[in-house]
C-alpha positions as a Markdown table, in Angstrom:
| # | Residue | x | y | z |
|---|---|---|---|---|
| 1 | Met | -0.1 | -0.4 | -0.2 |
| 2 | Ser | 2.2 | 3.2 | -1.3 |
| 3 | Glu | -0.2 | 5.2 | 1.3 |
| 4 | Trp | 1.5 | 4.5 | 4.0 |
| 5 | Pro | 5.4 | 4.3 | 5.1 |
| 6 | Pro | 7.7 | 1.0 | 5.1 |
| 7 | Ala | 6.9 | -1.3 | 8.4 |
| 8 | Pro | 10.1 | -0.9 | 10.4 |
| 9 | Ala | 12.2 | -3.9 | 11.8 |
| 10 | Gly | 9.8 | -5.4 | 14.4 |
| 11 | Leu | 9.7 | -5.5 | 18.1 |
| 12 | Pro | 11.2 | -8.2 | 20.2 |
| 13 | Ala | 7.6 | -8.7 | 22.1 |
| 14 | Ala | 4.1 | -8.1 | 21.3 |
| 15 | Val | 2.4 | -4.6 | 22.2 |
| 16 | Ala | -1.0 | -3.8 | 21.4 |
| 17 | Asp | -2.3 | -0.2 | 19.9 |
| 18 | Ala | -4.2 | 1.7 | 22.3 |
| 19 | His | -6.3 | 3.9 | 20.3 |
| 20 | Cys | -6.2 | 4.3 | 16.4 |
| 21 | His | -8.9 | 5.1 | 13.6 |
| 22 | Leu | -8.9 | 2.6 | 11.1 |
| 23 | Asp | -11.7 | 3.8 | 9.4 |
| 24 | Met | -10.2 | 6.9 | 8.0 |
| 25 | Gly | -7.5 | 5.0 | 6.3 |
| 26 | Ser | -4.7 | 7.0 | 5.4 |
| 27 | Gly | -6.1 | 10.0 | 5.8 |
| 28 | Lys | -5.7 | 11.7 | 2.6 |
| 29 | Ser | -9.6 | 11.2 | 1.7 |
| 30 | His | -12.5 | 12.8 | 3.3 |
| 31 | Asn | -14.5 | 9.4 | 2.9 |
| 32 | Ser | -14.9 | 6.9 | 5.7 |
| 33 | Leu | -13.6 | 3.4 | 4.6 |
| 34 | Asp | -15.9 | 0.6 | 3.7 |
| 35 | Leu | -16.0 | -2.4 | 5.6 |
| 36 | Asp | -16.1 | -4.1 | 2.5 |
| 37 | Lys | -15.1 | -2.4 | -0.3 |
| 38 | Asp | -12.3 | -1.3 | 1.6 |
| 39 | Ala | -11.8 | -5.2 | 2.8 |
| 40 | Asp | -7.9 | -5.1 | 1.3 |
| 41 | Ile | -6.8 | -1.9 | 3.3 |
| 42 | Phe | -8.2 | -3.6 | 6.9 |
| 43 | Gln | -6.2 | -7.0 | 5.9 |
| 44 | Tyr | -3.3 | -5.2 | 5.1 |
| 45 | Leu | -2.9 | -2.9 | 8.3 |
| 46 | Val | -3.7 | -6.2 | 10.5 |
| 47 | Asp | -1.4 | -7.8 | 8.9 |
| 48 | Thr | 1.3 | -5.6 | 8.9 |
| 49 | Ala | 0.8 | -5.2 | 12.4 |
| 50 | Ala | 1.2 | -8.5 | 13.7 |
| 51 | Glu | 4.2 | -8.9 | 11.2 |
| 52 | Val | 6.0 | -6.1 | 13.4 |
| 53 | Asn | 4.2 | -8.0 | 16.6 |
| 54 | Val | 1.9 | -5.5 | 17.1 |
| 55 | Thr | -0.8 | -7.6 | 17.8 |
| 56 | Gln | -4.1 | -5.8 | 18.9 |
| 57 | Met | -5.4 | -2.5 | 18.2 |
| 58 | Ile | -8.1 | -0.2 | 19.4 |
| 59 | Asn | -10.8 | 0.7 | 17.1 |
| 60 | Val | -12.4 | 4.4 | 18.4 |
| 61 | Gly | -14.7 | 5.1 | 17.3 |
| 62 | Cys | -16.0 | 9.3 | 17.9 |
| 63 | Glu | -19.2 | 10.4 | 16.0 |
| 64 | Val | -22.3 | 7.4 | 15.5 |
| 65 | Pro | -21.2 | 6.4 | 11.6 |
| 66 | Gly | -17.8 | 5.5 | 12.9 |
| 67 | Ala | -18.9 | 4.1 | 16.6 |
| 68 | Arg | -20.9 | 1.7 | 14.1 |
| 69 | Phe | -18.5 | 1.0 | 12.0 |
| 70 | Ala | -16.2 | 0.4 | 14.9 |
| 71 | Ile | -18.0 | -2.3 | 16.6 |
| 72 | Glu | -19.0 | -3.9 | 13.1 |
| 73 | Met | -15.2 | -4.1 | 12.8 |
| 74 | Ala | -14.5 | -5.9 | 16.6 |
| 75 | Lys | -17.2 | -8.3 | 14.9 |
| 76 | Arg | -14.7 | -9.1 | 11.9 |
| 77 | Tyr | -11.6 | -8.9 | 13.7 |
| 78 | Pro | -10.8 | -10.9 | 16.4 |
| 79 | Thr | -7.4 | -8.5 | 16.8 |
| 80 | Ile | -9.5 | -5.0 | 16.8 |
| 81 | His | -11.6 | -4.3 | 19.5 |
| 82 | Ala | -13.6 | -1.2 | 19.8 |
| 83 | Ala | -14.4 | 1.9 | 21.5 |
| 84 | Val | -16.8 | 4.6 | 21.1 |
| 85 | Ala | -18.1 | 7.7 | 22.0 |
| 86 | Leu | -19.3 | 11.4 | 20.8 |
| 87 | His | -15.7 | 13.3 | 20.2 |
| 88 | Pro | -15.2 | 16.4 | 22.0 |
| 89 | Asn | -15.2 | 18.6 | 18.9 |
| 90 | Glu | -18.7 | 16.1 | 17.5 |
| 91 | Ala | -21.4 | 17.0 | 21.0 |
| 92 | Pro | -21.1 | 21.1 | 19.9 |
| 93 | Arg | -21.5 | 20.3 | 16.4 |
| 94 | Leu | -24.3 | 18.4 | 17.0 |
| 95 | Val | -25.9 | 21.1 | 18.5 |
| 96 | Glu | -24.7 | 24.0 | 16.5 |
| 97 | Glu | -25.9 | 22.3 | 13.3 |
| 98 | Gly | -29.7 | 20.2 | 14.1 |
| 99 | Gly | -30.4 | 21.5 | 18.1 |
| 100 | Ile | -30.3 | 19.5 | 21.0 |
| 101 | Asn | -32.5 | 16.6 | 19.8 |
| 102 | Ala | -29.1 | 16.1 | 17.0 |
| 103 | Phe | -27.1 | 16.0 | 19.7 |
| 104 | Glu | -30.0 | 13.8 | 22.2 |
| 105 | Glu | -30.3 | 11.5 | 18.9 |
| 106 | Ala | -26.7 | 10.4 | 18.6 |
| 107 | Trp | -26.4 | 9.8 | 22.3 |
| 108 | Leu | -29.0 | 7.3 | 22.4 |
| 109 | Glu | -26.9 | 5.6 | 19.8 |
| 110 | Ile | -23.5 | 6.0 | 21.4 |
| 111 | Glu | -25.5 | 4.3 | 24.4 |
| 112 | Gln | -26.4 | 1.7 | 23.0 |
| 113 | Leu | -23.5 | 0.4 | 20.9 |
| 114 | Ala | -21.1 | 1.2 | 24.0 |
| 115 | Gln | -23.3 | -2.2 | 25.5 |
| 116 | Asp | -22.1 | -4.4 | 22.5 |
| 117 | Pro | -19.7 | -6.4 | 23.9 |
| 118 | Gly | -17.2 | -5.8 | 21.6 |
| 119 | Cys | -16.7 | -2.3 | 22.8 |
| 120 | Val | -13.9 | -2.4 | 25.8 |
| 121 | Ala | -14.2 | 1.6 | 26.2 |
| 122 | Val | -16.1 | 4.5 | 26.1 |
| 123 | Gly | -14.0 | 7.2 | 24.2 |
| 124 | Glu | -12.7 | 9.5 | 23.0 |
| 125 | Thr | -14.8 | 12.2 | 25.0 |
| 126 | Gly | -12.8 | 15.0 | 27.1 |
| 127 | Leu | -12.4 | 18.8 | 27.0 |
| 128 | Asp | -10.7 | 20.8 | 23.6 |
| 129 | Phe | -9.9 | 24.2 | 24.5 |
| 130 | Tyr | -8.2 | 24.2 | 21.2 |
| 131 | Arg | -11.2 | 24.1 | 18.8 |
| 132 | Thr | -14.1 | 24.9 | 20.7 |
| 133 | Ser | -15.0 | 27.7 | 22.4 |
| 134 | Gly | -17.9 | 30.0 | 23.7 |
| 135 | Ile | -21.8 | 28.5 | 23.9 |
| 136 | Gly | -19.8 | 24.9 | 22.7 |
| 137 | Leu | -17.8 | 24.2 | 25.6 |
| 138 | Glu | -20.9 | 23.4 | 27.8 |
| 139 | Val | -22.4 | 21.3 | 25.4 |
| 140 | Gln | -18.8 | 19.8 | 25.1 |
| 141 | Glu | -18.8 | 19.0 | 29.3 |
| 142 | Glu | -22.3 | 18.0 | 29.6 |
| 143 | Ser | -21.3 | 15.0 | 26.9 |
| 144 | Phe | -18.1 | 14.5 | 28.6 |
| 145 | Arg | -19.9 | 14.5 | 32.0 |
| 146 | Arg | -22.3 | 11.7 | 30.2 |
| 147 | His | -19.5 | 9.4 | 29.2 |
| 148 | Ile | -18.0 | 9.2 | 32.6 |
| 149 | Arg | -21.8 | 8.1 | 33.8 |
| 150 | Leu | -22.2 | 5.8 | 31.0 |
| 151 | Ala | -18.6 | 4.6 | 31.8 |
| 152 | Lys | -18.8 | 3.6 | 35.3 |
| 153 | Lys | -22.5 | 2.9 | 34.7 |
| 154 | Leu | -20.8 | 0.0 | 32.0 |
| 155 | Asn | -17.5 | -0.7 | 34.0 |
| 156 | Lys | -16.0 | 0.1 | 31.2 |
| 157 | Thr | -12.8 | 2.1 | 30.5 |
| 158 | Leu | -13.5 | 5.9 | 30.2 |
| 159 | Met | -10.8 | 7.1 | 27.0 |
| 160 | Ile | -9.9 | 10.8 | 27.9 |
| 161 | His | -9.4 | 13.3 | 24.7 |
| 162 | Asp | -7.4 | 16.3 | 26.4 |
| 163 | Arg | -6.7 | 19.5 | 24.4 |
| 164 | Glu | -5.0 | 22.7 | 26.3 |
| 165 | Ala | -7.7 | 21.1 | 29.0 |
| 166 | His | -5.7 | 19.8 | 31.5 |
| 167 | Gln | -7.2 | 21.2 | 34.8 |
| 168 | Asp | -10.6 | 20.9 | 33.4 |
| 169 | Ile | -10.4 | 17.3 | 32.5 |
| 170 | Leu | -9.2 | 16.8 | 35.7 |
| 171 | Arg | -11.5 | 18.8 | 37.5 |
| 172 | Val | -14.5 | 17.2 | 35.7 |
| 173 | Val | -13.5 | 13.5 | 35.9 |
| 174 | Asp | -13.5 | 14.2 | 40.0 |
| 175 | Glu | -16.8 | 15.6 | 40.7 |
| 176 | Glu | -18.5 | 13.3 | 38.8 |
| 177 | Gly | -16.0 | 9.9 | 40.7 |
| 178 | Thr | -13.3 | 8.5 | 38.3 |
| 179 | Pro | -14.3 | 5.3 | 36.9 |
| 180 | Glu | -12.0 | 2.5 | 37.6 |
| 181 | Lys | -9.9 | 2.6 | 35.0 |
| 182 | Val | -9.2 | 5.8 | 33.2 |
| 183 | Met | -6.8 | 6.5 | 29.9 |
| 184 | Met | -4.9 | 9.3 | 28.6 |
| 185 | His | -5.1 | 9.3 | 24.9 |
| 186 | Cys | -2.2 | 11.1 | 23.3 |
| 187 | Phe | -1.2 | 12.0 | 27.0 |
| 188 | Ser | -0.3 | 15.8 | 26.0 |
| 189 | Gly | 0.6 | 17.5 | 29.6 |
| 190 | Asp | 4.6 | 17.5 | 31.3 |
| 191 | Ala | 5.9 | 16.0 | 34.4 |
| 192 | Lys | 3.6 | 17.4 | 37.2 |
| 193 | Phe | 0.6 | 17.2 | 35.1 |
| 194 | Ala | 1.9 | 13.1 | 34.4 |
| 195 | Lys | 1.8 | 13.1 | 38.1 |
| 196 | Gln | -1.4 | 14.2 | 39.1 |
| 197 | Cys | -3.2 | 12.0 | 36.7 |
| 198 | Leu | -0.9 | 8.9 | 37.6 |
| 199 | Glu | -2.2 | 9.9 | 41.4 |
| 200 | Arg | -5.7 | 8.8 | 40.6 |
| 201 | Gly | -4.4 | 5.9 | 38.9 |
| 202 | Tyr | -4.9 | 7.2 | 35.2 |
| 203 | Tyr | -3.2 | 4.8 | 32.5 |
| 204 | Leu | -0.8 | 7.3 | 30.3 |
| 205 | Ser | -0.8 | 7.0 | 26.5 |
| 206 | Phe | 1.8 | 8.0 | 24.5 |
| 207 | Ala | 1.9 | 8.2 | 20.8 |
| 208 | Gly | 4.4 | 9.3 | 17.7 |
| 209 | Thr | 4.1 | 13.0 | 19.2 |
| 210 | Val | 6.8 | 12.0 | 22.4 |
| 211 | Thr | 9.3 | 11.4 | 19.3 |
| 212 | Phe | 8.9 | 15.3 | 17.7 |
| 213 | Lys | 11.7 | 17.3 | 18.6 |
| 214 | Asn | 9.8 | 19.8 | 20.0 |
| 215 | Ala | 8.7 | 17.4 | 23.3 |
| 216 | Asp | 10.8 | 18.1 | 25.9 |
| 217 | Ser | 7.7 | 18.5 | 27.8 |
| 218 | Leu | 6.4 | 15.3 | 27.0 |
| 219 | Arg | 9.3 | 13.2 | 26.9 |
| 220 | Ala | 9.3 | 14.5 | 30.9 |
| 221 | Ala | 6.4 | 13.4 | 31.5 |
| 222 | Leu | 7.3 | 9.9 | 30.1 |
| 223 | Lys | 10.5 | 9.2 | 32.2 |
| 224 | Val | 8.0 | 10.3 | 35.3 |
| 225 | Thr | 5.4 | 7.3 | 34.1 |
| 226 | Asp | 5.9 | 4.0 | 36.7 |
| 227 | Gln | 6.0 | 1.3 | 33.9 |
| 228 | Asp | 2.8 | -0.2 | 35.3 |
| 229 | His | 0.6 | 2.9 | 33.8 |
| 230 | Ile | 2.0 | 3.3 | 30.9 |
| 231 | Leu | 0.3 | 2.6 | 27.0 |
| 232 | Val | 1.0 | 3.3 | 23.6 |
| 233 | Glu | 0.0 | 4.2 | 20.2 |
| 234 | Thr | -0.6 | 5.6 | 17.2 |
| 235 | Asp | -3.8 | 8.0 | 17.0 |
| 236 | Ala | -3.6 | 6.5 | 13.3 |
| 237 | Pro | -3.6 | 8.3 | 10.4 |
| 238 | Phe | -2.6 | 10.9 | 12.9 |
| 239 | Leu | 0.8 | 12.1 | 14.7 |
| 240 | Thr | 3.0 | 9.6 | 12.7 |
| 241 | Pro | 6.5 | 9.0 | 14.8 |
| 242 | Val | 9.8 | 10.5 | 13.1 |
| 243 | Pro | 11.7 | 9.8 | 11.3 |
| 244 | His | 8.1 | 9.1 | 9.4 |
| 245 | Arg | 6.8 | 12.7 | 10.8 |
| 246 | Gly | 3.7 | 14.0 | 8.4 |
| 247 | Ala | 3.1 | 10.7 | 6.4 |
| 248 | Pro | 0.2 | 8.4 | 7.1 |
| 249 | Asn | 0.4 | 6.6 | 10.5 |
| 250 | Ala | -0.8 | 2.6 | 11.1 |
| 251 | Gly | -0.4 | 0.4 | 13.6 |
| 252 | Phe | 2.7 | -1.3 | 12.1 |
| 253 | Leu | 5.4 | 2.3 | 12.9 |
| 254 | Ile | 4.5 | 2.1 | 16.4 |
| 255 | Pro | 8.1 | 0.3 | 16.9 |
| 256 | His | 9.5 | 3.4 | 15.7 |
| 257 | Thr | 7.5 | 5.2 | 19.0 |
| 258 | Met | 8.5 | 2.3 | 20.9 |
| 259 | Arg | 12.2 | 2.1 | 20.1 |
| 260 | Phe | 12.3 | 5.6 | 21.2 |
| 261 | Met | 10.3 | 5.6 | 24.3 |
| 262 | Ala | 13.2 | 2.8 | 25.6 |
| 263 | Glu | 15.6 | 5.0 | 24.8 |
| 264 | Val | 14.4 | 7.8 | 26.4 |
| 265 | Arg | 13.3 | 5.7 | 29.8 |
| 266 | Ser | 16.9 | 4.4 | 29.9 |
| 267 | Glu | 14.5 | 0.6 | 29.4 |
| 268 | Asp | 15.2 | -2.8 | 28.5 |
| 269 | Leu | 12.8 | -2.9 | 25.1 |
| 270 | Thr | 11.5 | -6.0 | 25.9 |
| 271 | Glu | 11.0 | -5.2 | 28.8 |
| 272 | Leu | 9.0 | -1.9 | 28.2 |
| 273 | Cys | 6.6 | -4.0 | 25.7 |
| 274 | Asn | 6.1 | -6.5 | 28.1 |
| 275 | Ala | 4.4 | -3.8 | 30.3 |
| 276 | Val | 2.8 | -2.0 | 27.9 |
| 277 | Met | 1.1 | -4.9 | 26.9 |
| 278 | Ala | -0.1 | -6.4 | 30.3 |
| 279 | Asn | -0.9 | -2.9 | 30.6 |
| 280 | Thr | -2.6 | -2.8 | 27.8 |
| 281 | Lys | -5.2 | -6.3 | 28.9 |
| 282 | Gln | -5.3 | -5.1 | 32.4 |
| 283 | Ala | -6.9 | -1.4 | 30.8 |
| 284 | Phe | -8.9 | -2.7 | 28.6 |
| 285 | Gly | -9.8 | -6.5 | 29.5 |
| 286 | Ile | -8.5 | -7.9 | 26.0 |
């Protein structure tokens, strides 16, 4: 598949991609892929990832069509698991374009989809102060609170999207009561914020951003994260790690991120892989 960079050398032990968007393919088209028509693409992504020891994936649907897709894909591929939610930017968009009824209708379907056995997490949900402002923030926070309650009700992992909203994320979760398992998707904070999350028992998931030249504060956060709470993800097709930054991302590029993380933490790569896989299984019950 020419859209993606070549796969690197495989990892010495298996890991899982804790967050990806397979319906977006390479991200070069605005149209989501079709499970049947694009089956060859999905098989390529799954098989190539397995060849480099990325053996499982959490596929995230963060609006109603994407959530439906994620559930169906989990039924067809035994190594792929679903997470469903209304993205922090999707909730205000629904209200803006269709009124509160559009949001309520979407929310009812997310509630139903989240109960599917193939769904292992409620997310990605949270707060995004980069793209949303004004009245949209009220809708966003209400949506976040509903997702927290749903995760607790279903006893499923809460997968959090946090963009420029660190302390408000903590405030809302603290107010609602922390679910048993919480994952900070694509962790973006510094060492101080990492410690605040770890004190609450959150898993911190690191993406290709940790390899970026300007990510010193993120690498400091990686260093202070105990081995029992580290996850790795792609957020594919976005956030491709160095040396392929800017190209489409995929699960089979995780070895670049894992090797970089092991180097930053001065840890044995096999040991870190084993820890990440154990954490992923614990976090999602897979």
